Coordinates of C-alpha atoms (C1' of nucleotides) in Angstrom, one line a residue:
Chain A
M90 CA -10.6 -7.3 63.0
E91 CA -11.0 -4.0 61.3
E92 CA -9.3 -2.3 64.2
T93 CA -6.5 -4.8 63.9
L94 CA -6.0 -4.0 60.3
K95 CA -6.0 -0.3 61.0
R96 CA -3.4 -0.8 63.6
K97 CA -1.4 -2.9 61.2
D98 CA -1.7 -0.2 58.6
H99 CA -0.6 2.4 61.1
G100 CA 2.4 0.2 61.9
S101 CA 3.3 0.0 58.3
E102 CA 3.3 3.8 58.0
I103 CA 5.5 4.1 61.0
K104 CA 7.9 1.6 59.6
E105 CA 8.1 3.6 56.4
E106 CA 8.6 6.8 58.2
N107 CA 11.4 5.2 60.1
I108 CA 12.9 4.0 56.9
N109 CA 12.8 7.5 55.4
E110 CA 14.4 8.9 58.5
S111 CA 17.0 6.3 58.4
N112 CA 17.7 7.1 54.7
H113 CA 18.0 10.7 55.6
D114 CA 20.4 9.9 58.4
I115 CA 22.5 7.9 56.1
D116 CA 22.7 10.7 53.7
E117 CA 23.7 13.1 56.4
E118 CA 26.4 10.7 57.7
F119 CA 28.0 10.2 54.4
K120 CA 27.5 13.3 52.5
D121 CA 30.9 14.7 53.4
E122 CA 32.7 11.4 52.9
D123 CA 34.7 11.2 49.7
V124 CA 35.6 7.5 49.8
P125 CA 34.3 5.3 47.0
K126 CA 34.0 2.4 49.4
M127 CA 31.7 4.5 51.5
D128 CA 29.7 5.3 48.4
D129 CA 29.3 1.6 47.7
E130 CA 28.1 1.0 51.2
L131 CA 25.8 3.9 50.9
E132 CA 24.4 2.6 47.7
S133 CA 24.0 -0.8 49.2
A134 CA 22.2 0.7 52.2
K135 CA 19.9 2.6 50.0
A136 CA 19.2 -0.4 48.0
K137 CA 18.2 -2.2 51.2
M138 CA 16.1 0.7 52.1
N139 CA 14.3 0.5 48.8
E140 CA 13.7 -3.1 49.3
A141 CA 12.2 -2.4 52.7
R142 CA 10.1 0.3 51.2
E143 CA 8.9 -2.1 48.5
E144 CA 8.1 -4.6 51.2
N145 CA 6.1 -2.1 53.1
Q146 CA 4.2 -1.3 49.9
R147 CA 3.4 -5.0 49.5
L148 CA 2.2 -5.1 53.0
K149 CA 0.0 -2.2 52.4
T150 CA -1.3 -3.9 49.4
Y151 CA -2.1 -7.0 51.5
L152 CA -3.8 -4.7 54.0
D153 CA -5.9 -3.0 51.4
K154 CA -7.0 -6.3 50.1
M155 CA -7.8 -7.6 53.5
M156 CA -9.8 -4.5 54.2
N157 CA -11.7 -4.8 51.0
D158 CA -12.4 -8.4 51.7
Y159 CA -13.5 -7.6 55.2
Q160 CA -15.9 -4.8 54.1
R161 CA -17.3 -6.9 51.3
L162 CA -17.8 -9.9 53.5
Q163 CA -19.2 -7.9 56.3
T164 CA -21.9 -6.7 53.9
H165 CA -22.6 -10.2 52.7
F166 CA -22.7 -11.5 56.2
K167 CA -25.2 -8.9 57.3
N168 CA -27.3 -9.7 54.3
I169 CA -27.2 -13.4 55.1
V170 CA -28.2 -12.8 58.7
H171 CA -30.9 -10.4 57.6
D172 CA -32.3 -12.7 55.0
K173 CA -32.6 -15.7 57.2
G174 CA -36.1 -15.8 58.6
S175 CA -35.4 -18.3 61.3
P176 CA -32.1 -18.2 63.1
K177 CA -32.1 -22.0 63.5
K178 CA -32.3 -22.5 59.8
S179 CA -28.7 -22.4 59.1
T180 CA -26.5 -22.8 56.1
Y181 CA -25.7 -26.1 57.6
T182 CA -29.3 -27.0 57.7
A183 CA -30.0 -25.8 54.2
L184 CA -27.1 -27.8 53.0
N185 CA -28.2 -30.9 54.6
Q186 CA -31.7 -30.5 53.5
R187 CA -30.4 -30.2 50.1
H188 CA -28.7 -33.5 50.3
H189 CA -30.6 -35.4 52.8
H190 CA -34.2 -34.4 53.4
E191 CA -34.3 -36.3 56.6
F192 CA -31.6 -34.3 58.1
Q193 CA -32.3 -32.6 61.3
G194 CA -30.3 -29.7 62.7
P195 CA -28.0 -29.9 65.6
D196 CA -29.5 -30.5 68.8
D197 CA -28.5 -30.8 72.3
Q198 CA -25.0 -32.2 72.6
F199 CA -23.1 -32.7 69.5
D200 CA -19.6 -33.2 68.4
V201 CA -18.1 -31.4 65.5
S202 CA -15.2 -33.1 63.8
L203 CA -13.2 -31.4 61.2
T204 CA -11.7 -34.1 59.2
L205 CA -9.1 -33.1 56.8
G206 CA -8.2 -35.3 53.9
R207 CA -7.7 -39.0 54.0
S208 CA -10.9 -40.2 52.4
S209 CA -13.2 -39.0 49.8
S210 CA -16.8 -40.0 49.6
I211 CA -16.2 -42.0 46.5
E212 CA -13.5 -44.0 48.2
L213 CA -15.6 -44.5 51.2
K214 CA -18.5 -45.8 49.2
R215 CA -16.2 -48.1 47.3
D216 CA -14.6 -49.4 50.3
S217 CA -17.5 -49.5 52.6
S218 CA -18.4 -53.1 52.1
L219 CA -14.8 -54.2 52.4
K220 CA -14.4 -52.2 55.6
R221 CA -17.5 -53.7 57.0
D222 CA -16.1 -57.1 56.6
E223 CA -12.9 -56.0 58.1
R224 CA -14.7 -54.5 61.0
S225 CA -16.7 -57.5 61.6
T226 CA -13.6 -59.4 62.2
N227 CA -12.3 -56.6 64.4
S228 CA -9.4 -56.1 62.1
V229 CA -7.5 -52.9 62.1
V230 CA -8.4 -50.5 59.4
H231 CA -5.7 -48.1 58.3
D232 CA -7.7 -46.2 55.8
R233 CA -5.9 -43.1 56.9
D234 CA -3.1 -44.2 54.7
R235 CA -5.2 -44.0 51.6
P236 CA -4.6 -41.1 49.5
G237 CA -7.2 -38.7 48.4
L238 CA -8.4 -35.4 49.5
G239 CA -11.4 -35.2 51.8
L240 CA -12.4 -32.9 54.4
D241 CA -15.1 -34.1 56.8
C242 CA -17.0 -31.8 59.0
R243 CA -19.2 -34.1 61.1
T244 CA -21.6 -33.4 63.8
F245 CA -22.8 -36.6 65.4
D246 CA -26.3 -36.6 66.4
T247 CA -27.3 -39.6 68.4
Q248 CA -30.8 -38.6 69.0
P249 CA -32.9 -41.3 67.4
S250 CA -36.0 -39.3 67.1
L251 CA -34.2 -37.0 64.8
L252 CA -32.3 -39.5 62.9
P253 CA -33.0 -41.4 59.8
K254 CA -32.9 -45.1 60.1
Q255 CA -30.7 -45.6 57.2
G256 CA -28.1 -47.7 58.9
L257 CA -25.5 -45.2 58.3
A258 CA -23.3 -47.0 60.6
E259 CA -22.7 -49.5 58.0
S260 CA -22.2 -47.1 55.2
S261 CA -20.0 -44.8 57.1
P262 CA -16.4 -44.5 56.7
L263 CA -14.7 -47.0 58.9
R264 CA -12.4 -47.1 61.8
S265 CA -11.2 -49.9 63.8
V266 CA -12.6 -50.9 67.1
D267 CA -9.3 -50.3 68.8
D268 CA -9.0 -47.0 67.2
L269 CA -12.4 -46.0 68.4
K270 CA -11.9 -47.2 71.9
E271 CA -8.6 -45.5 72.0
E272 CA -10.0 -42.2 70.9
E273 CA -12.7 -42.6 73.4
D274 CA -10.2 -43.2 76.0
A275 CA -8.3 -40.2 74.9
E276 CA -11.3 -38.0 75.1
K277 CA -12.6 -39.3 78.3
C278 CA -13.9 -36.6 80.4
L279 CA -11.8 -35.0 83.0
P280 CA -13.5 -35.0 86.3
E281 CA -14.9 -31.7 87.3
K282 CA -13.1 -30.2 90.2
S283 CA -15.3 -28.9 92.9
G284 CA -14.6 -25.3 93.6
K285 CA -12.4 -25.0 90.6
V286 CA -12.6 -21.5 89.3
S287 CA -12.1 -20.9 85.6
E288 CA -13.0 -18.7 82.8
D289 CA -15.2 -21.3 81.4
D290 CA -17.5 -20.9 84.3
E291 CA -19.8 -18.9 82.1
V292 CA -20.0 -21.8 79.8
S293 CA -20.5 -24.1 82.6
Q294 CA -23.2 -21.9 83.9
Q295 CA -25.0 -22.1 80.6
N296 CA -24.6 -25.8 80.5
P297 CA -23.7 -26.9 84.0
A298 CA -23.6 -30.5 83.2
K299 CA -21.4 -30.2 80.2
K300 CA -17.8 -29.6 80.0
A301 CA -16.5 -29.2 76.5
R302 CA -13.3 -30.6 75.4
V303 CA -11.3 -30.0 72.3
S304 CA -9.3 -32.8 70.9
V305 CA -6.7 -32.5 68.3
R306 CA -5.3 -35.4 66.3
V307 CA -2.0 -34.6 64.6
R308 CA 0.9 -36.6 63.3
C309 CA 3.7 -35.9 65.6
N310 CA 6.7 -37.9 66.5
T311 CA 7.4 -36.1 69.8
T312 CA 5.9 -36.6 73.2
T313 CA 3.7 -33.5 72.8
M314 CA 2.9 -30.9 70.3
N315 CA 3.9 -27.4 70.8
D316 CA 0.8 -25.3 71.3
G317 CA 2.7 -22.3 72.6
C318 CA 1.7 -22.7 76.2
Q319 CA 3.6 -24.0 79.1
W320 CA 2.5 -27.3 80.6
R321 CA 3.4 -29.2 83.6
K322 CA 3.0 -32.9 83.6
Y323 CA 1.2 -34.2 86.7
G324 CA 0.5 -37.7 85.9
Q325 CA 0.7 -40.5 83.5
K326 CA -1.4 -43.6 83.1
I327 CA -1.6 -46.6 80.9
A328 CA -5.1 -46.5 79.6
K329 CA -7.0 -49.6 78.8
G330 CA -6.7 -50.8 75.2
N331 CA -3.7 -48.7 74.5
P332 CA -0.1 -49.7 75.4
C333 CA 0.9 -46.1 75.0
P334 CA 0.7 -44.1 78.2
R335 CA -1.6 -41.2 78.6
A336 CA 0.1 -38.1 80.0
Y337 CA -1.8 -35.5 82.0
Y338 CA -0.7 -31.9 81.8
R339 CA -1.9 -28.8 83.4
C340 CA -1.1 -25.2 82.4
S341 CA 1.9 -23.9 84.3
V342 CA 1.8 -20.4 83.1
A343 CA -0.4 -19.5 86.1
P344 CA -0.8 -21.6 89.2
S345 CA -4.5 -21.2 89.2
C346 CA -5.1 -21.9 85.6
P347 CA -7.7 -24.6 85.2
V348 CA -6.6 -25.7 81.8
R349 CA -5.5 -29.3 81.4
K350 CA -4.7 -31.5 78.6
Q351 CA -4.3 -35.1 77.9
V352 CA -1.8 -36.4 75.5
Q353 CA -1.9 -39.9 74.2
R354 CA -0.4 -41.6 71.2
C355 CA -2.6 -43.6 68.9
S356 CA -1.9 -47.3 69.3
Q357 CA -2.8 -48.0 65.7
D358 CA -0.6 -45.3 64.4
M359 CA 2.1 -44.2 66.7
S360 CA 2.8 -41.2 64.6
I361 CA -0.6 -39.8 65.6
L362 CA -0.8 -37.8 68.8
I363 CA -4.2 -37.1 70.4
T364 CA -4.3 -34.1 72.5
T365 CA -7.4 -33.2 74.4
Y366 CA -7.8 -29.7 76.0
E367 CA -10.2 -28.7 78.6
G368 CA -10.9 -25.4 80.1
K369 CA -9.9 -21.8 79.4
H370 CA -6.8 -20.0 80.5
N371 CA -7.4 -17.4 83.2
H372 CA -4.2 -15.5 82.5
T373 CA -2.5 -13.8 79.7
L374 CA -0.9 -16.1 77.2
P375 CA 2.3 -16.0 75.2
I376 CA 1.6 -14.9 71.7
A377 CA 2.5 -18.3 70.6
A378 CA -0.3 -19.8 72.6
H379 CA -3.0 -17.3 71.6
A380 CA -4.1 -19.0 68.5
M381 CA -4.4 -22.4 70.0
A382 CA -6.0 -21.2 73.3
S383 CA -8.5 -19.0 71.6
T384 CA -9.3 -21.6 69.1
T385 CA -9.9 -24.4 71.6
S386 CA -11.8 -22.2 74.0
A387 CA -13.9 -20.8 71.3
A388 CA -14.6 -24.3 70.0
A389 CA -15.6 -25.4 73.4
T390 CA -17.8 -22.3 73.9
M391 CA -19.4 -22.7 70.6
L392 CA -19.9 -26.4 71.1
L393 CA -21.7 -25.8 74.4
S394 CA -23.7 -22.8 73.3
G395 CA -24.7 -24.7 70.1
S396 CA -25.8 -27.6 72.1
S397 CA -27.9 -25.8 74.6
T398 CA -31.0 -25.6 72.6
S399 CA -31.9 -29.1 72.7
S400 CA -34.2 -31.7 73.8
G401 CA -33.5 -34.8 75.6
A402 CA -31.2 -37.6 75.1
S403 CA -31.8 -41.0 74.1
A404 CA -30.3 -44.3 74.5
A405 CA -29.9 -45.3 70.9
T406 CA -27.0 -44.0 69.0
T407 CA -27.0 -43.7 65.3
M408 CA -26.0 -41.2 62.8
T409 CA -27.2 -39.2 59.9
P410 CA -26.1 -40.0 56.5
P411 CA -23.0 -38.2 55.4
V412 CA -23.6 -35.1 53.4
E413 CA -21.3 -34.6 50.6
L414 CA -20.3 -31.4 49.0
H415 CA -17.2 -30.7 47.1
G416 CA -15.9 -33.9 48.5
L417 CA -16.7 -32.8 51.9
H418 CA -18.6 -35.1 54.3
Y419 CA -20.9 -33.9 56.9
Y420 CA -22.1 -36.1 59.7
L421 CA -24.4 -35.3 62.5
S422 CA -24.6 -37.0 65.7
N423 CA -25.7 -36.3 69.1
S424 CA -23.6 -38.0 71.7
S425 CA -26.3 -37.8 74.3
T426 CA -25.4 -41.1 75.7
S427 CA -22.3 -42.6 76.9
S428 CA -22.6 -45.4 74.5
R429 CA -20.5 -45.5 71.5
P430 CA -22.2 -45.2 68.2
P431 CA -22.0 -48.4 66.3
F432 CA -20.0 -47.0 63.4
Y433 CA -16.5 -46.2 62.8
L434 CA -15.3 -43.2 61.0
P435 CA -11.9 -42.0 60.1
N436 CA -11.3 -38.7 61.6
S437 CA -14.5 -38.6 63.5
S438 CA -15.0 -37.5 66.9
F439 CA -17.2 -38.8 69.7
S440 CA -18.4 -37.6 73.0
S441 CA -17.7 -40.2 75.6
S442 CA -20.2 -38.7 78.0
S443 CA -23.2 -36.5 77.9
S444 CA -21.5 -34.2 80.3
C445 CA -18.5 -33.8 78.1
P446 CA -19.3 -32.7 74.6
S447 CA -16.2 -32.5 72.6
I448 CA -14.9 -31.2 69.4
T449 CA -12.2 -33.0 67.5
L450 CA -9.8 -31.5 65.0
D451 CA -8.4 -34.4 63.1
L452 CA -5.3 -33.2 61.3
T453 CA -3.7 -36.5 60.6
S454 CA -5.1 -37.1 57.2
S455 CA -3.3 -37.3 54.0
S456 CA -4.6 -36.3 50.7
S457 CA -3.4 -36.8 47.2
S458 CA -4.0 -33.2 46.3
M459 CA -1.7 -32.2 49.1
T460 CA 1.1 -34.1 47.7
S461 CA 1.5 -31.5 45.1
F462 CA 2.8 -29.1 47.8
P463 CA 6.4 -28.3 47.5
L464 CA 7.3 -29.9 50.7
P465 CA 10.8 -31.0 51.5
P466 CA 11.4 -34.7 51.9
R467 CA 12.2 -34.4 55.5
Y468 CA 8.9 -32.7 56.1
N469 CA 7.0 -35.4 54.4
N470 CA 8.7 -37.9 56.5
L471 CA 8.0 -36.3 59.7
N472 CA 4.5 -35.3 59.1
S473 CA 3.3 -36.9 56.0
S474 CA -0.4 -36.8 56.4
T475 CA -1.3 -33.4 57.8
N476 CA -3.4 -31.4 55.5
L477 CA -4.0 -27.9 56.7
N478 CA -1.6 -25.5 58.0
F479 CA -2.9 -22.3 59.5
S480 CA 0.5 -21.1 60.2
T481 CA 2.9 -18.4 59.5
S482 CA 6.5 -18.1 60.0
F483 CA 7.6 -14.9 61.3
G484 CA 9.7 -15.4 64.3
S485 CA 12.4 -13.1 65.5
N486 CA 14.8 -15.0 63.3
S487 CA 12.5 -15.1 60.4
T488 CA 12.5 -18.8 60.6
L489 CA 9.8 -20.9 62.1
P490 CA 9.1 -20.9 65.7
I491 CA 5.6 -22.1 65.1
S492 CA 3.5 -22.9 68.0
W493 CA 2.3 -26.3 67.0
G494 CA 5.9 -27.3 66.7
Y495 CA 6.9 -30.8 67.3
G496 CA 9.5 -31.0 69.9
T497 CA 9.7 -31.4 73.6
N498 CA 11.8 -28.3 73.9
Y499 CA 9.2 -26.0 72.6
H500 CA 9.6 -23.8 75.6
K501 CA 12.6 -22.3 73.9
N502 CA 10.3 -21.0 71.2
I503 CA 7.5 -19.7 73.3
Q504 CA 8.6 -16.1 73.4
M505 CA 9.6 -15.9 69.8
G506 CA 6.1 -15.5 68.5
S507 CA 4.3 -18.1 66.6
S508 CA 0.9 -19.2 65.6
L509 CA -1.4 -22.0 65.4
N510 CA -0.4 -24.6 63.0
F511 CA -3.3 -26.4 61.5
G512 CA -1.4 -28.8 59.5
R513 CA 0.4 -27.4 56.6
Q514 CA -1.1 -24.7 54.7
L515 CA -2.0 -21.2 55.5
P516 CA -4.9 -19.7 53.7
E517 CA -3.7 -16.7 52.0
N518 CA -5.7 -14.2 53.8
L519 CA -4.3 -15.3 57.1
Y520 CA -1.0 -13.8 56.3
P521 CA -1.7 -10.2 57.0
Y522 CA -3.3 -11.0 60.3
Y523 CA -0.5 -13.1 61.5
S524 CA 2.0 -10.7 60.1
Y525 CA 0.5 -8.1 62.3
M526 CA 0.5 -10.4 65.2
Q527 CA 4.0 -11.3 64.7
K528 CA 5.1 -7.8 64.2
T529 CA 3.6 -6.7 67.4
N530 CA 6.2 -8.7 69.1
S531 CA 9.1 -6.4 69.8
T532 CA 11.6 -9.0 68.8
V533 CA 10.1 -9.1 65.4
A534 CA 10.9 -5.5 64.7
A535 CA 14.4 -6.4 63.7
Q536 CA 13.6 -9.3 61.5
N537 CA 15.7 -9.9 58.5
Q538 CA 14.2 -8.7 55.3
R539 CA 16.0 -11.1 53.1
S540 CA 14.9 -14.1 55.1
L541 CA 11.5 -12.7 55.0
Q542 CA 11.5 -12.6 51.3
M543 CA 12.8 -16.1 51.0
D544 CA 10.0 -17.2 53.3
K545 CA 7.6 -15.4 51.1
K546 CA 8.7 -17.2 48.0
S547 CA 8.2 -20.6 49.6
I548 CA 5.0 -19.4 51.0
E549 CA 3.8 -18.1 47.7
S550 CA 4.6 -21.3 46.0
A551 CA 2.7 -23.2 48.6
T552 CA -0.2 -20.8 48.3
K553 CA -0.3 -21.3 44.6
A554 CA -0.7 -25.0 45.3
I555 CA -3.6 -24.5 47.6
T556 CA -5.3 -21.9 45.4
A557 CA -4.9 -24.1 42.5
D558 CA -7.0 -26.8 44.1
P559 CA -10.6 -25.4 44.3
S560 CA -11.9 -28.6 45.7
F561 CA -9.7 -28.2 48.7
Q562 CA -10.6 -24.6 49.2
S563 CA -14.3 -25.3 48.9
A564 CA -14.0 -28.3 51.2
L565 CA -12.3 -26.3 53.9
A566 CA -14.6 -23.4 53.4
A567 CA -17.6 -25.6 53.6
A568 CA -16.4 -27.2 56.8
L569 CA -16.0 -23.9 58.4
T570 CA -19.2 -22.6 57.2
T571 CA -20.9 -25.6 58.6
I572 CA -19.7 -24.7 62.0
I573 CA -20.9 -21.2 61.6
G574 CA -24.2 -22.3 60.3
S575 CA -24.8 -24.8 63.0
D576 CA -27.2 -22.5 64.7
G577 CA -27.8 -20.3 61.9
S578 CA -27.0 -17.1 63.8
G579 CA -24.8 -14.5 62.5
S580 CA -23.4 -14.0 65.9
Q581 CA -22.1 -17.5 65.8
A582 CA -20.1 -16.8 62.7
L583 CA -18.9 -13.6 64.2
K584 CA -18.0 -15.4 67.3
L585 CA -16.1 -18.0 65.4
E586 CA -14.3 -15.4 63.4
Q587 CA -13.4 -13.4 66.4
S588 CA -12.5 -16.3 68.5
F589 CA -10.7 -18.4 66.0
P590 CA -8.0 -16.2 64.9
V591 CA -6.6 -18.9 62.7
L592 CA -9.9 -19.2 60.9
S593 CA -11.0 -15.6 60.8
S594 CA -9.5 -14.5 57.6
F595 CA -10.3 -17.7 55.8
L596 CA -13.8 -17.6 57.0
S597 CA -14.1 -14.1 55.7
T598 CA -13.6 -15.3 52.2
N599 CA -13.9 -18.9 51.3
S600 CA -16.3 -19.9 53.9
L601 CA -19.0 -17.4 53.1
Q602 CA -18.3 -18.1 49.5
A603 CA -19.0 -21.7 50.0
S604 CA -22.1 -20.8 52.0
K605 CA -23.3 -18.7 49.1
M606 CA -22.7 -21.4 46.7
R607 CA -24.7 -23.8 48.7
L608 CA -27.5 -21.4 49.1
G609 CA -27.6 -20.8 45.5
S610 CA -26.2 -17.4 45.6
P611 CA -23.4 -16.3 43.4
P612 CA -20.1 -16.8 45.0
L613 CA -18.0 -13.9 46.1
P614 CA -15.0 -13.1 44.2
S615 CA -12.1 -14.7 45.8
S616 CA -9.2 -12.7 47.1
S617 CA -6.3 -12.5 44.9
S618 CA -4.0 -11.2 47.5
K619 CA -0.7 -12.8 48.1
S620 CA -0.3 -15.0 51.1
K621 CA 2.1 -16.2 53.6
S622 CA 2.3 -19.6 54.9
T623 CA 4.9 -22.1 55.7
S624 CA 5.2 -25.7 56.2
M625 CA 5.6 -27.4 59.5
E626 CA 9.1 -28.2 58.6
D627 CA 10.5 -26.0 61.2
D628 CA 8.1 -27.3 63.8
C629 CA 9.9 -30.6 63.4
R630 CA 13.3 -29.1 63.3
D631 CA 14.1 -29.6 66.9
E632 CA 12.8 -33.0 66.7
A633 CA 14.9 -33.9 63.7
R634 CA 18.0 -32.8 65.4
Chain B
dC24 C1' 18.0 -24.3 94.2
dG25 C1' 14.0 -24.3 91.6
dC26 C1' 11.4 -26.5 88.3
dT27 C1' 9.9 -30.5 85.9
dT28 C1' 9.2 -35.4 85.5
dT29 C1' 8.4 -39.9 87.3
dT30 C1' 5.7 -43.1 89.6
dG31 C1' 3.1 -45.4 93.1
dA32 C1' -0.8 -44.4 95.9
dC33 C1' -5.2 -42.7 96.4
dC34 C1' -9.9 -41.4 95.2
dA35 C1' -14.2 -41.3 92.5
dG36 C1' -17.3 -43.1 89.1
dC37 C1' -19.2 -46.9 86.9
dG38 C1' -20.8 -51.6 85.9
dC39 C1' -21.7 -56.1 87.5
Chain C
dG269 C1' -19.9 -54.5 97.8
dC270 C1' -16.3 -55.3 94.7
dG271 C1' -13.4 -54.7 91.0
dC272 C1' -12.0 -52.0 87.1
dT273 C1' -10.7 -47.8 85.2
dG274 C1' -9.6 -42.9 84.7
dG275 C1' -7.9 -39.0 86.9
dT276 C1' -5.2 -36.7 90.5
dC277 C1' -1.9 -36.2 94.2
dA278 C1' 2.5 -35.9 96.1
dA279 C1' 7.0 -37.5 97.4
dA280 C1' 11.2 -38.7 95.2
dA281 C1' 14.3 -38.2 91.5
dG282 C1' 16.2 -35.8 87.7
dC283 C1' 17.9 -31.8 85.4
dG284 C1' 19.9 -27.3 84.2

DNA sequence: CGCTTTTGACCAGCGC
DNA sequence: GCGCTGGTCAAAAGCG
């Protein structure tokens, strides 16, 4: 990351030098001209150059702040790692011990589900009895439509010996039976291909019986979400319990690429698209696909490595009580068995098989706090419930060729440069990183400065909204920290930060800050740097046409 | 013409 | 063993 920032800094200097040279050239070109019109143009050009110079200065400021944050957090991170006596005593464990003394750390297989928004603990408690009744009649629960910010990071531990017998199943947030089955169907393991060579072999070697999958639930009205990669559809099935067909895709960037994904629409809410990824790409990816690919592969790797320390499985399936912090719910489960846990959770993830641990990113939720975001009406209509947007918007045209776009013609955008779009909001620190990423694309070099500044304004306004909501920040940070702390090792956090480009910058500030808060240490000063983020509006642009 | 999508057939795993 | 289900294959059709 540091190297990346240095490279970015260097790039900014080069850009400024070029601007100075261009200024000089312009002066040479027009110094002998004696036409007022030319003088006006010259002045105009100089003004533009000054704007570009100012922009470079702003970028340098971003870079400096990023570097400061990085250095500071690196120090804090080392201290945290150093202070921890036992690597297995993670932030995550400390947190849960703080709230639930019976909590046990992650073990063997587990699912991690990042649930963003939709339901707060208060609402869940309030509605739990009602939902139980509804569930008992097998009715459909659409609690996703409830407003309210919540960010759940759940790890389901089904190991009974480690679990409290508190009947959490009944007090848990609820989800309909159909929803559950559907998600189970969507996350069903892909059969392992004998002789299949893939980059995740190292993971498979560590856990030969396990094959991690990363599922993403997003609201999307198109057949598939744009993750920046090229996919070839090779099959389609009507899965049991869901009238919507399940589509099977394999990566078509390289013929031998083992990566596959399943796409299925939620029968309960047709606007929700469930995409399940498996495997790692064995080829270079378009820039647009880097974020998603690295995130999913890192999630899978982390999932497997984190689950490798465990003891055996058990038949019973239950769940730890939810841990609440800053409106954030933590659930632990161990999907050691193929049986479904007897509870229903909005935004939760489940492993359908012991050989297939999975991680689910549920980005379908809505939250009241998010409604304050200055989103255009069309945006709200198209994607009314997505909460987080780890995205940026610097395509070659300075508009939004974002990778998690929503359109079947996403291939048109693949080479334009984009990023992983985790919903709506880009944490402010992500901007410099993605700015660098985008600028490394040759097509970005000529981007329009004015459009850039217009984007910046909208981004800044959105950033103000997110920075004005500390509960949201802490919730997201805590969720990410929980993942880091799942094994308590610093390397895990580092791996996460390195491998999850969309998370790295955010982790470097808010996550560790939340970690500190939970551990009783004073929080780090938050970065005050400006940010860049955009809505998913342009992701849906093609779709809306 | 090449690539993608469609779709029926086939295979494997699992439960009864 | 049989049926069900999920996942994959591959030929045909569609598309630019």
